[in-house]
Short mmCIF file of the C-alpha atoms (twelve columns), coordinates in Angstrom:
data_MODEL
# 
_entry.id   MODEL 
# 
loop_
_atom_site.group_PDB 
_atom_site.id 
_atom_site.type_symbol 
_atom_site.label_atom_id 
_atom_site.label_alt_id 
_atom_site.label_comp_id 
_atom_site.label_asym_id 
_atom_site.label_seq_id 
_atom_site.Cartn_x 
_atom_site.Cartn_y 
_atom_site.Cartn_z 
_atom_site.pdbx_PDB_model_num 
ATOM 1   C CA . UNK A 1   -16.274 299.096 27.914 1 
ATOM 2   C CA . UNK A 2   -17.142 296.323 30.059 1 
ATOM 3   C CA . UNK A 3   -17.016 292.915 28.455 1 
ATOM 4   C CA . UNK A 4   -20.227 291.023 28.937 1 
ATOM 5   C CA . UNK A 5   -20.010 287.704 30.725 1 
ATOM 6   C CA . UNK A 6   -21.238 286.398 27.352 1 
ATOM 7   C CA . UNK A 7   -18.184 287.438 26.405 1 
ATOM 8   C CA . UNK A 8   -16.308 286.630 30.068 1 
ATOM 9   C CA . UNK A 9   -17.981 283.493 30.595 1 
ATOM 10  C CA . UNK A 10  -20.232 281.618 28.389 1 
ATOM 11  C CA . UNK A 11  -15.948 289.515 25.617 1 
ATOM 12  C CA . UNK A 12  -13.289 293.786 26.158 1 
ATOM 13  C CA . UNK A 13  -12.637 296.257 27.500 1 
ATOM 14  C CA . UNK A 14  -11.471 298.906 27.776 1 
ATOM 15  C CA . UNK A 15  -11.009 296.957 25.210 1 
ATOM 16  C CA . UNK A 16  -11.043 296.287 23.782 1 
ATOM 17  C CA . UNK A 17  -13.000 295.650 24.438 1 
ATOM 18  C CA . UNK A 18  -13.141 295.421 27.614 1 
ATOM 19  C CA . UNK A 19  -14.813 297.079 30.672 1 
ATOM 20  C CA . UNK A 20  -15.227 300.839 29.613 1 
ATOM 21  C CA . UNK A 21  -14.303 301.511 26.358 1 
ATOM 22  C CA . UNK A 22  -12.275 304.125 24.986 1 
ATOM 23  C CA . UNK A 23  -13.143 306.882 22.434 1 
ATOM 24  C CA . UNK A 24  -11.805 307.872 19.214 1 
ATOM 25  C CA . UNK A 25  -10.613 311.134 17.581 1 
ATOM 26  C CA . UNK A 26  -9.608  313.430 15.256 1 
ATOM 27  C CA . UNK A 27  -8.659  313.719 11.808 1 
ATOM 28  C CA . UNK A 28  -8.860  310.465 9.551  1 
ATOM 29  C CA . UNK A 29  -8.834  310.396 6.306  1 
ATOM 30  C CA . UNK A 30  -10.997 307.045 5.524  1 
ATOM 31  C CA . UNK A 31  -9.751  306.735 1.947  1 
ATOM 32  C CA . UNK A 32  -5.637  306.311 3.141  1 
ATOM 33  C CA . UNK A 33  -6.881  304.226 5.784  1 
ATOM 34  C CA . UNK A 34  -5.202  301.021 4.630  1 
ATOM 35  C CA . UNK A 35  -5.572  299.124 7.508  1 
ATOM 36  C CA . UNK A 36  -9.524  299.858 6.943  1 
ATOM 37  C CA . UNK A 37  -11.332 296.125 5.558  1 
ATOM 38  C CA . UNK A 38  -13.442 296.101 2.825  1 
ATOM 39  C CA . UNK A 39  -17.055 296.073 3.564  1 
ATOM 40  C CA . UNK A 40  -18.880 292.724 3.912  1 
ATOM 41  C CA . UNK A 41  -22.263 291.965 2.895  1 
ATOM 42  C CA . UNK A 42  -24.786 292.538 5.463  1 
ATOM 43  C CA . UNK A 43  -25.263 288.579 6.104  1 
ATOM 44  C CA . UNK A 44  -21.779 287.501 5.584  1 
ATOM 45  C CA . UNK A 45  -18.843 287.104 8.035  1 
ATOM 46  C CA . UNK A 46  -17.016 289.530 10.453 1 
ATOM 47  C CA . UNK A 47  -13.517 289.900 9.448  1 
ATOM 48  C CA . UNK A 48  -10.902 291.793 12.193 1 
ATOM 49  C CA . UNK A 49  -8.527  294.430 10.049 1 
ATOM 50  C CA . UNK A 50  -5.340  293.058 8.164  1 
ATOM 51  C CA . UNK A 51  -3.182  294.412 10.508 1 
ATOM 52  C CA . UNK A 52  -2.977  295.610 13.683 1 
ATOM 53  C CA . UNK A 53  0.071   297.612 15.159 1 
ATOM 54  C CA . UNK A 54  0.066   296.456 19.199 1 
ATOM 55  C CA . UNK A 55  2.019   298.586 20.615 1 
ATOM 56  C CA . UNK A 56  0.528   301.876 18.445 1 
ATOM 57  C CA . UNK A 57  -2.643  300.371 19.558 1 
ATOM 58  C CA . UNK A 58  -1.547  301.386 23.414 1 
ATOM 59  C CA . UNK A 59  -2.869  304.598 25.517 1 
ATOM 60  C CA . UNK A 60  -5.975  305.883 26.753 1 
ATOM 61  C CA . UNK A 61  -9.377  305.364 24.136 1 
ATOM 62  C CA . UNK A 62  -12.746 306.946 24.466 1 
ATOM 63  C CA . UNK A 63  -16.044 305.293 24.336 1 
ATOM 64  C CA . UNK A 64  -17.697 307.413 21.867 1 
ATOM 65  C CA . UNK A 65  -20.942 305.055 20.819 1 
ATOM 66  C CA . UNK A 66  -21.677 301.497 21.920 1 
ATOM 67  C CA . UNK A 67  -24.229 299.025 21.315 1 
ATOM 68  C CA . UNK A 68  -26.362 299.106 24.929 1 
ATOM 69  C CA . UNK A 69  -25.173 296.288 26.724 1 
ATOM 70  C CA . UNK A 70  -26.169 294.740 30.155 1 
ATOM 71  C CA . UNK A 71  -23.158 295.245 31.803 1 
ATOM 72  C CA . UNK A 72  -21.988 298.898 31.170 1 
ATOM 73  C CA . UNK A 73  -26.049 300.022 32.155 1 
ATOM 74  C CA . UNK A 74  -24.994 301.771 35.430 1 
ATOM 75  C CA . UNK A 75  -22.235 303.884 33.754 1 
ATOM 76  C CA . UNK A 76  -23.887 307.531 32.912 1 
ATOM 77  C CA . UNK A 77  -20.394 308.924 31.285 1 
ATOM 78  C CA . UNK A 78  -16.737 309.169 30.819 1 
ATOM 79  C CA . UNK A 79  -16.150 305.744 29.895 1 
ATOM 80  C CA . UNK A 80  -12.392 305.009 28.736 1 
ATOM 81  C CA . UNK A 81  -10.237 302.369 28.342 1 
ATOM 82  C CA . UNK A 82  -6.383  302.207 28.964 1 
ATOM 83  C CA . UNK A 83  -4.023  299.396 27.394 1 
ATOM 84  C CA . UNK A 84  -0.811  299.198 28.579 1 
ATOM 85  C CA . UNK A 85  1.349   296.490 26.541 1 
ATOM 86  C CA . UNK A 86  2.999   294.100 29.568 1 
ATOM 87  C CA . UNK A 87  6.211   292.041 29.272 1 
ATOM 88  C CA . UNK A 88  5.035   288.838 28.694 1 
ATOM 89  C CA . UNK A 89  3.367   290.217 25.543 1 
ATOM 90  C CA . UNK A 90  -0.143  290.623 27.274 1 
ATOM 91  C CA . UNK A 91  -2.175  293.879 27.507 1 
ATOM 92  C CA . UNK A 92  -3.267  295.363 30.838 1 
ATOM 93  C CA . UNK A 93  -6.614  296.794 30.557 1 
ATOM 94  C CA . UNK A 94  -8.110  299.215 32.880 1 
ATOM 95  C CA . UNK A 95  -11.723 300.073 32.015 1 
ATOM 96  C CA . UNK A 96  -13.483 303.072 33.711 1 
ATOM 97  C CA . UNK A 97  -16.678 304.887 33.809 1 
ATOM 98  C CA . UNK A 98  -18.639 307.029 35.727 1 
ATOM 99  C CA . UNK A 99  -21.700 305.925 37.921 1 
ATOM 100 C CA . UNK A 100 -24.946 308.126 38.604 1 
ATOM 101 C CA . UNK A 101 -23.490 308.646 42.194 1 
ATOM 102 C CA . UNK A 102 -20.384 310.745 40.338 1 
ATOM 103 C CA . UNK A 103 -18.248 307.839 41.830 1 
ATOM 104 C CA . UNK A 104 -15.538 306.436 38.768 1 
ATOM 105 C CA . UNK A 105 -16.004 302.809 38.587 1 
ATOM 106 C CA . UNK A 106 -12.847 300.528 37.483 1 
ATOM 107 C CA . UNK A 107 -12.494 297.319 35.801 1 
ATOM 108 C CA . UNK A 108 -9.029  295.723 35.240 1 
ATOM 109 C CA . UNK A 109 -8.745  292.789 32.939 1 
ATOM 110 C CA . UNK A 110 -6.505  291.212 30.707 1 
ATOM 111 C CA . UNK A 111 -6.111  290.682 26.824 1 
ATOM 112 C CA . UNK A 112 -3.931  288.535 25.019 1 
ATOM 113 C CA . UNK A 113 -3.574  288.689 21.086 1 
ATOM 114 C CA . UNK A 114 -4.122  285.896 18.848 1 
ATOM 115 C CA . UNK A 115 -1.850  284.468 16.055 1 
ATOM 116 C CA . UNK A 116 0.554   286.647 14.614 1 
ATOM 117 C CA . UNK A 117 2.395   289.774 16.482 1 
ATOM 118 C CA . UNK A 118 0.288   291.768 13.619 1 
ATOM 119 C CA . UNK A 119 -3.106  289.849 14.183 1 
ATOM 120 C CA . UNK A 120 -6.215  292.407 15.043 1 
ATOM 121 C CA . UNK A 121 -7.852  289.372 16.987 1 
ATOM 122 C CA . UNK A 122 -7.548  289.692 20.707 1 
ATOM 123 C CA . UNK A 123 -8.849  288.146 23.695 1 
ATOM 124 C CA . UNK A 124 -9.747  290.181 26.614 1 
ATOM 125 C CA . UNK A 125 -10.532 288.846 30.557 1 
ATOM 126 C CA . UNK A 126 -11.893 290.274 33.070 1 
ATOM 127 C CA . UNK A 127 -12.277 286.846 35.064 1 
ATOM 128 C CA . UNK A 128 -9.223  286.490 37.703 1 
ATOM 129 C CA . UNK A 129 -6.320  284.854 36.811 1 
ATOM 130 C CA . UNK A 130 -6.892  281.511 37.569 1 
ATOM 131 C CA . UNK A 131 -9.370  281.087 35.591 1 
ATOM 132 C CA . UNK A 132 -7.948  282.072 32.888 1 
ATOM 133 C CA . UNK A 133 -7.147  277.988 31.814 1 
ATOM 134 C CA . UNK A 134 -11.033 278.177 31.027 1 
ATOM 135 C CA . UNK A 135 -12.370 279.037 27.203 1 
ATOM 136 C CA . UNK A 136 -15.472 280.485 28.145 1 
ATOM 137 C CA . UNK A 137 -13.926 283.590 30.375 1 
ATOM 138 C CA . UNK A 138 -12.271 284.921 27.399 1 
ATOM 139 C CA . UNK A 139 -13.985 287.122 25.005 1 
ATOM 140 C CA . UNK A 140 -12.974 288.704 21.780 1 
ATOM 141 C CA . UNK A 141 -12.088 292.021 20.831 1 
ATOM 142 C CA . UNK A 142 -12.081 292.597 17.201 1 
ATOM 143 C CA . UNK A 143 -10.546 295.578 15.868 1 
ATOM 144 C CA . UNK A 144 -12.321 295.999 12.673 1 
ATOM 145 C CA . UNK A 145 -12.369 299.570 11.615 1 
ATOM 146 C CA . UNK A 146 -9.231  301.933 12.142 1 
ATOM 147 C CA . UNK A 147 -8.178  304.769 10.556 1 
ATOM 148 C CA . UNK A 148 -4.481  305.078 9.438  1 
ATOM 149 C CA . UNK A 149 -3.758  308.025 12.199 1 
ATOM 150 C CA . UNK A 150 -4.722  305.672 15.001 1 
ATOM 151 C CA . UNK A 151 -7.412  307.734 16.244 1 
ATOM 152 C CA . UNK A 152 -10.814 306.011 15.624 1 
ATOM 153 C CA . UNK A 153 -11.478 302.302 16.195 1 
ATOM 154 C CA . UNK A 154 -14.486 300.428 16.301 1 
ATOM 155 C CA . UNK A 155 -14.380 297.334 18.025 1 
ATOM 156 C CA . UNK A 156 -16.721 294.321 17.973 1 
ATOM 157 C CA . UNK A 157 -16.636 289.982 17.695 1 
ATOM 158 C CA . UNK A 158 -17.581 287.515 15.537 1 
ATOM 159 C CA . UNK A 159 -21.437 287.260 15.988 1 
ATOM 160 C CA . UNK A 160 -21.593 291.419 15.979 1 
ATOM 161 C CA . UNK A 161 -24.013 291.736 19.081 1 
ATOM 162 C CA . UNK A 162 -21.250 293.750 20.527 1 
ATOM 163 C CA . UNK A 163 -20.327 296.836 19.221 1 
ATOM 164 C CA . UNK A 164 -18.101 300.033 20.540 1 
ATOM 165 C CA . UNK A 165 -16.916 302.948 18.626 1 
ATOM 166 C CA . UNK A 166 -13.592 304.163 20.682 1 
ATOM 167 C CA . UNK A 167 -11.125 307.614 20.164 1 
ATOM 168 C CA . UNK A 168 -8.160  308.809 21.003 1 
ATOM 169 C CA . UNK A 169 -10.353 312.348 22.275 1 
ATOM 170 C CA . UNK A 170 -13.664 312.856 23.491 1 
ATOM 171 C CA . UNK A 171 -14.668 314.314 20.415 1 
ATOM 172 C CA . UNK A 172 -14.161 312.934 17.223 1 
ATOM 173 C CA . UNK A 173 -14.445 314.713 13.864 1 
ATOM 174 C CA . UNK A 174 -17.702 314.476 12.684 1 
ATOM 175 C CA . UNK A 175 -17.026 313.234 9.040  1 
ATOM 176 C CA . UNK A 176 -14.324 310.653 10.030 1 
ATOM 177 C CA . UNK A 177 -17.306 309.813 12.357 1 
ATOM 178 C CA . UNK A 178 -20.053 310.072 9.798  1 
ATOM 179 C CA . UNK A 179 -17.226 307.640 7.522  1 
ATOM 180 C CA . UNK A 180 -17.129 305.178 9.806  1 
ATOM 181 C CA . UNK A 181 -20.566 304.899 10.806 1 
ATOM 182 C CA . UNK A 182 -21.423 304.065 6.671  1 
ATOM 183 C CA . UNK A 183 -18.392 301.207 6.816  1 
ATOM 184 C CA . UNK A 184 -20.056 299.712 9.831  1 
ATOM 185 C CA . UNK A 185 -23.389 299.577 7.555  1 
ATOM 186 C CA . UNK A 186 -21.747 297.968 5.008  1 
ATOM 187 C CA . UNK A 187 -20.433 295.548 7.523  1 
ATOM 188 C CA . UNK A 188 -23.985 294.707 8.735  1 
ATOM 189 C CA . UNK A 189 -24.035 296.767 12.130 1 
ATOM 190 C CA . UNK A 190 -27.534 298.270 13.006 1 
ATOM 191 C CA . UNK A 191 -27.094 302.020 13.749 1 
ATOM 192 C CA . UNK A 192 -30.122 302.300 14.863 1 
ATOM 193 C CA . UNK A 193 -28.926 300.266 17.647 1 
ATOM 194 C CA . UNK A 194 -26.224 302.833 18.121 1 
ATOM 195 C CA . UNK A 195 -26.400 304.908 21.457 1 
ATOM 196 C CA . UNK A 196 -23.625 308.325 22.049 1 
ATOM 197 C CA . UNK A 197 -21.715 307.897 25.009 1 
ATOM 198 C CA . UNK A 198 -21.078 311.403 26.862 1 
ATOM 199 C CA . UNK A 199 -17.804 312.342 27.943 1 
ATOM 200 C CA . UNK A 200 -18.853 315.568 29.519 1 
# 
Protein backbone atom coordinates (compact mmCIF):
# COMPACT_ATOMS: atom_id res chain seq x y z
CA UNK A 1 0.00 0.00 0.00
CA UNK A 2 0.96 3.41 -0.71
CA UNK A 3 0.75 5.80 2.20
CA UNK A 4 -1.27 8.85 1.36
CA UNK A 5 0.46 12.19 1.65
CA UNK A 6 -2.18 12.75 4.35
CA UNK A 7 -0.40 10.35 5.88
CA UNK A 8 3.30 11.45 4.24
CA UNK A 9 2.76 14.99 4.61
CA UNK A 10 0.03 16.80 6.24
CA UNK A 11 0.63 7.42 6.45
CA UNK A 12 2.37 2.86 5.14
CA UNK A 13 3.22 0.89 3.21
CA UNK A 14 3.87 -1.78 2.24
CA UNK A 15 3.16 -1.08 5.34
CA UNK A 16 2.45 -0.94 6.74
CA UNK A 17 1.33 0.59 5.71
CA UNK A 18 3.01 1.84 3.31
CA UNK A 19 3.06 2.03 -0.55
CA UNK A 20 1.50 -1.39 -1.69
CA UNK A 21 0.33 -3.35 0.89
CA UNK A 22 0.78 -6.84 1.57
CA UNK A 23 -1.82 -9.68 1.86
CA UNK A 24 -2.68 -12.07 4.44
CA UNK A 25 -3.17 -15.87 4.66
CA UNK A 26 -4.03 -18.98 5.79
CA UNK A 27 -5.22 -20.69 8.72
CA UNK A 28 -6.08 -18.51 11.92
CA UNK A 29 -7.84 -19.48 14.46
CA UNK A 30 -9.46 -15.98 15.74
CA UNK A 31 -10.38 -17.32 19.17
CA UNK A 32 -6.29 -18.20 20.20
CA UNK A 33 -5.48 -15.08 18.62
CA UNK A 34 -4.21 -13.34 21.74
CA UNK A 35 -2.59 -10.65 20.27
CA UNK A 36 -6.25 -9.90 18.68
CA UNK A 37 -7.85 -6.40 20.75
CA UNK A 38 -11.08 -6.41 21.97
CA UNK A 39 -13.61 -4.72 19.88
CA UNK A 40 -14.33 -1.00 20.42
CA UNK A 41 -17.52 0.67 20.13
CA UNK A 42 -18.25 1.97 16.81
CA UNK A 43 -17.61 5.78 17.99
CA UNK A 44 -14.87 5.18 20.38
CA UNK A 45 -11.05 5.13 19.93
CA UNK A 46 -8.64 3.07 17.69
CA UNK A 47 -6.41 1.06 19.77
CA UNK A 48 -3.08 -0.75 17.87
CA UNK A 49 -2.79 -4.64 19.28
CA UNK A 50 -1.00 -5.30 22.74
CA UNK A 51 1.83 -6.58 21.20
CA UNK A 52 3.55 -6.70 18.27
CA UNK A 53 6.51 -9.17 17.48
CA UNK A 54 8.94 -6.90 14.91
CA UNK A 55 10.95 -9.07 13.64
CA UNK A 56 7.97 -12.00 13.12
CA UNK A 57 6.26 -9.10 11.63
CA UNK A 58 9.12 -9.20 8.64
CA UNK A 59 8.65 -10.79 4.93
CA UNK A 60 6.59 -10.29 2.05
CA UNK A 61 2.46 -9.32 2.87
CA UNK A 62 -0.38 -9.25 0.43
CA UNK A 63 -2.85 -6.57 -0.08
CA UNK A 64 -5.93 -8.52 0.11
CA UNK A 65 -8.75 -5.53 0.66
CA UNK A 66 -8.13 -1.82 1.19
CA UNK A 67 -10.12 1.13 1.74
CA UNK A 68 -9.87 3.04 -1.99
CA UNK A 69 -7.43 5.56 -1.53
CA UNK A 70 -6.08 8.37 -3.86
CA UNK A 71 -2.80 7.26 -4.10
CA UNK A 72 -2.82 3.45 -4.84
CA UNK A 73 -5.77 4.39 -7.86
CA UNK A 74 -3.40 3.49 -10.77
CA UNK A 75 -2.44 0.05 -9.31
CA UNK A 76 -4.88 -2.71 -11.09
CA UNK A 77 -3.17 -5.80 -9.01
CA UNK A 78 -0.49 -7.60 -7.21
CA UNK A 79 0.06 -5.17 -4.63
CA UNK A 80 2.61 -6.38 -1.79
CA UNK A 81 4.60 -5.07 0.68
CA UNK A 82 8.11 -6.26 1.92
CA UNK A 83 9.64 -5.26 5.46
CA UNK A 84 12.95 -5.98 6.01
CA UNK A 85 14.04 -5.14 9.78
CA UNK A 86 17.47 -2.77 9.28
CA UNK A 87 20.28 -2.36 11.85
CA UNK A 88 19.55 0.69 13.31
CA UNK A 89 16.21 -0.83 14.38
CA UNK A 90 14.24 0.75 11.36
CA UNK A 91 12.15 -1.19 8.78
CA UNK A 92 12.86 -0.99 5.04
CA UNK A 93 9.73 -1.00 3.16
CA UNK A 94 9.38 -1.77 -0.42
CA UNK A 95 5.81 -1.35 -1.69
CA UNK A 96 4.81 -2.72 -5.17
CA UNK A 97 1.95 -2.99 -7.46
CA UNK A 98 1.04 -3.47 -10.79
CA UNK A 99 -0.05 -0.62 -13.26
CA UNK A 100 -2.69 -1.02 -16.21
CA UNK A 101 0.40 -0.92 -18.61
CA UNK A 102 1.54 -4.54 -16.85
CA UNK A 103 4.61 -2.40 -15.72
CA UNK A 104 5.36 -3.22 -11.54
CA UNK A 105 5.50 0.04 -9.88
CA UNK A 106 7.85 0.41 -6.60
CA UNK A 107 7.75 2.52 -3.63
CA UNK A 108 10.54 2.35 -0.97
CA UNK A 109 10.00 4.05 2.31
CA UNK A 110 10.86 3.83 5.74
CA UNK A 111 9.12 2.91 9.15
CA UNK A 112 10.26 3.34 12.48
CA UNK A 113 8.34 1.83 15.60
CA UNK A 114 7.14 3.76 18.41
CA UNK A 115 7.68 3.22 22.21
CA UNK A 116 8.47 -0.07 23.31
CA UNK A 117 10.47 -2.91 21.17
CA UNK A 118 6.83 -4.69 21.53
CA UNK A 119 4.70 -1.52 20.57
CA UNK A 120 2.21 -2.23 17.37
CA UNK A 121 2.47 1.64 16.62
CA UNK A 122 4.73 2.42 13.72
CA UNK A 123 5.58 5.20 11.60
CA UNK A 124 6.12 4.71 8.00
CA UNK A 125 7.90 7.41 5.26
CA UNK A 126 7.93 7.51 2.07
CA UNK A 127 9.31 11.25 2.00
CA UNK A 128 13.32 11.18 1.43
CA UNK A 129 15.47 11.16 4.12
CA UNK A 130 16.00 14.51 4.88
CA UNK A 131 12.96 15.24 5.56
CA UNK A 132 12.45 12.98 7.78
CA UNK A 133 13.21 15.85 10.88
CA UNK A 134 9.57 16.97 9.75
CA UNK A 135 6.22 15.56 11.72
CA UNK A 136 3.96 15.83 8.99
CA UNK A 137 5.93 13.24 6.46
CA UNK A 138 5.40 10.50 8.82
CA UNK A 139 2.30 8.52 8.90
CA UNK A 140 1.07 5.75 11.06
CA UNK A 141 0.70 2.23 10.60
CA UNK A 142 -1.41 0.59 13.12
CA UNK A 143 -1.40 -3.00 13.39
CA UNK A 144 -4.69 -3.67 14.90
CA UNK A 145 -5.93 -7.07 14.00
CA UNK A 146 -3.48 -10.18 13.81
CA UNK A 147 -3.99 -13.54 14.13
CA UNK A 148 -1.65 -15.62 16.42
CA UNK A 149 -0.03 -17.58 13.20
CA UNK A 150 1.13 -14.29 11.74
CA UNK A 151 -0.72 -14.62 8.66
CA UNK A 152 -3.54 -11.98 8.52
CA UNK A 153 -3.13 -8.34 9.55
CA UNK A 154 -5.20 -5.50 9.08
CA UNK A 155 -3.63 -2.33 9.27
CA UNK A 156 -5.05 1.18 9.74
CA UNK A 157 -4.40 4.81 12.05
CA UNK A 158 -5.94 6.63 14.48
CA UNK A 159 -8.79 8.51 12.62
CA UNK A 160 -9.63 4.98 10.59
CA UNK A 161 -9.94 6.64 7.01
CA UNK A 162 -7.23 4.26 6.12
CA UNK A 163 -7.73 0.82 6.05
CA UNK A 164 -5.73 -2.40 4.47
CA UNK A 165 -6.33 -5.99 5.06
CA UNK A 166 -2.69 -7.70 4.31
CA UNK A 167 -1.55 -11.82 4.12
CA UNK A 168 1.12 -13.76 4.17
CA UNK A 169 -0.57 -15.55 0.58
CA UNK A 170 -2.68 -14.30 -2.01
CA UNK A 171 -5.45 -16.13 -0.75
CA UNK A 172 -6.57 -16.14 2.58
CA UNK A 173 -8.96 -18.62 4.20
CA UNK A 174 -12.23 -17.50 3.84
CA UNK A 175 -13.49 -17.84 7.53
CA UNK A 176 -10.29 -16.36 9.14
CA UNK A 177 -11.29 -13.73 6.47
CA UNK A 178 -14.99 -13.67 7.16
CA UNK A 179 -13.53 -13.40 11.27
CA UNK A 180 -11.77 -10.60 10.71
CA UNK A 181 -13.97 -8.69 8.62
CA UNK A 182 -16.81 -8.93 11.84
CA UNK A 183 -13.77 -7.61 14.37
CA UNK A 184 -13.20 -4.72 12.05
CA UNK A 185 -17.16 -4.00 12.45
CA UNK A 186 -16.96 -4.06 15.87
CA UNK A 187 -14.08 -1.70 15.64
CA UNK A 188 -16.16 0.81 13.60
CA UNK A 189 -14.67 0.12 9.98
CA UNK A 190 -17.29 0.48 7.10
CA UNK A 191 -17.16 -2.70 4.94
CA UNK A 192 -19.06 -1.40 2.66
CA UNK A 193 -16.20 0.76 1.99
CA UNK A 194 -14.17 -2.37 1.55
CA UNK A 195 -12.82 -3.05 -2.08
CA UNK A 196 -10.82 -6.91 -2.98
CA UNK A 197 -7.55 -6.37 -4.25
CA UNK A 198 -6.60 -9.06 -7.07
CA UNK A 199 -3.50 -10.83 -6.96
CA UNK A 200 -4.03 -12.70 -10.15
Amino acid sequence: MYPPLSFTAPALAALLGLGCLSALAADTDASSAASVPAPSASTGALHPIATLDLPRYMGTWFEIAKYPNWFQKKCTGATQAQYRLQPDDTVQVINRCRLQNGVLNEAMGVARQLGAATSAQLQVRFAPAWLGWLPGVWGDYWVIDLDAQYQLVAVSEPKKEYLWILARTPQVDAAAYQALLQRLAGMGFDLGRLETSPQD
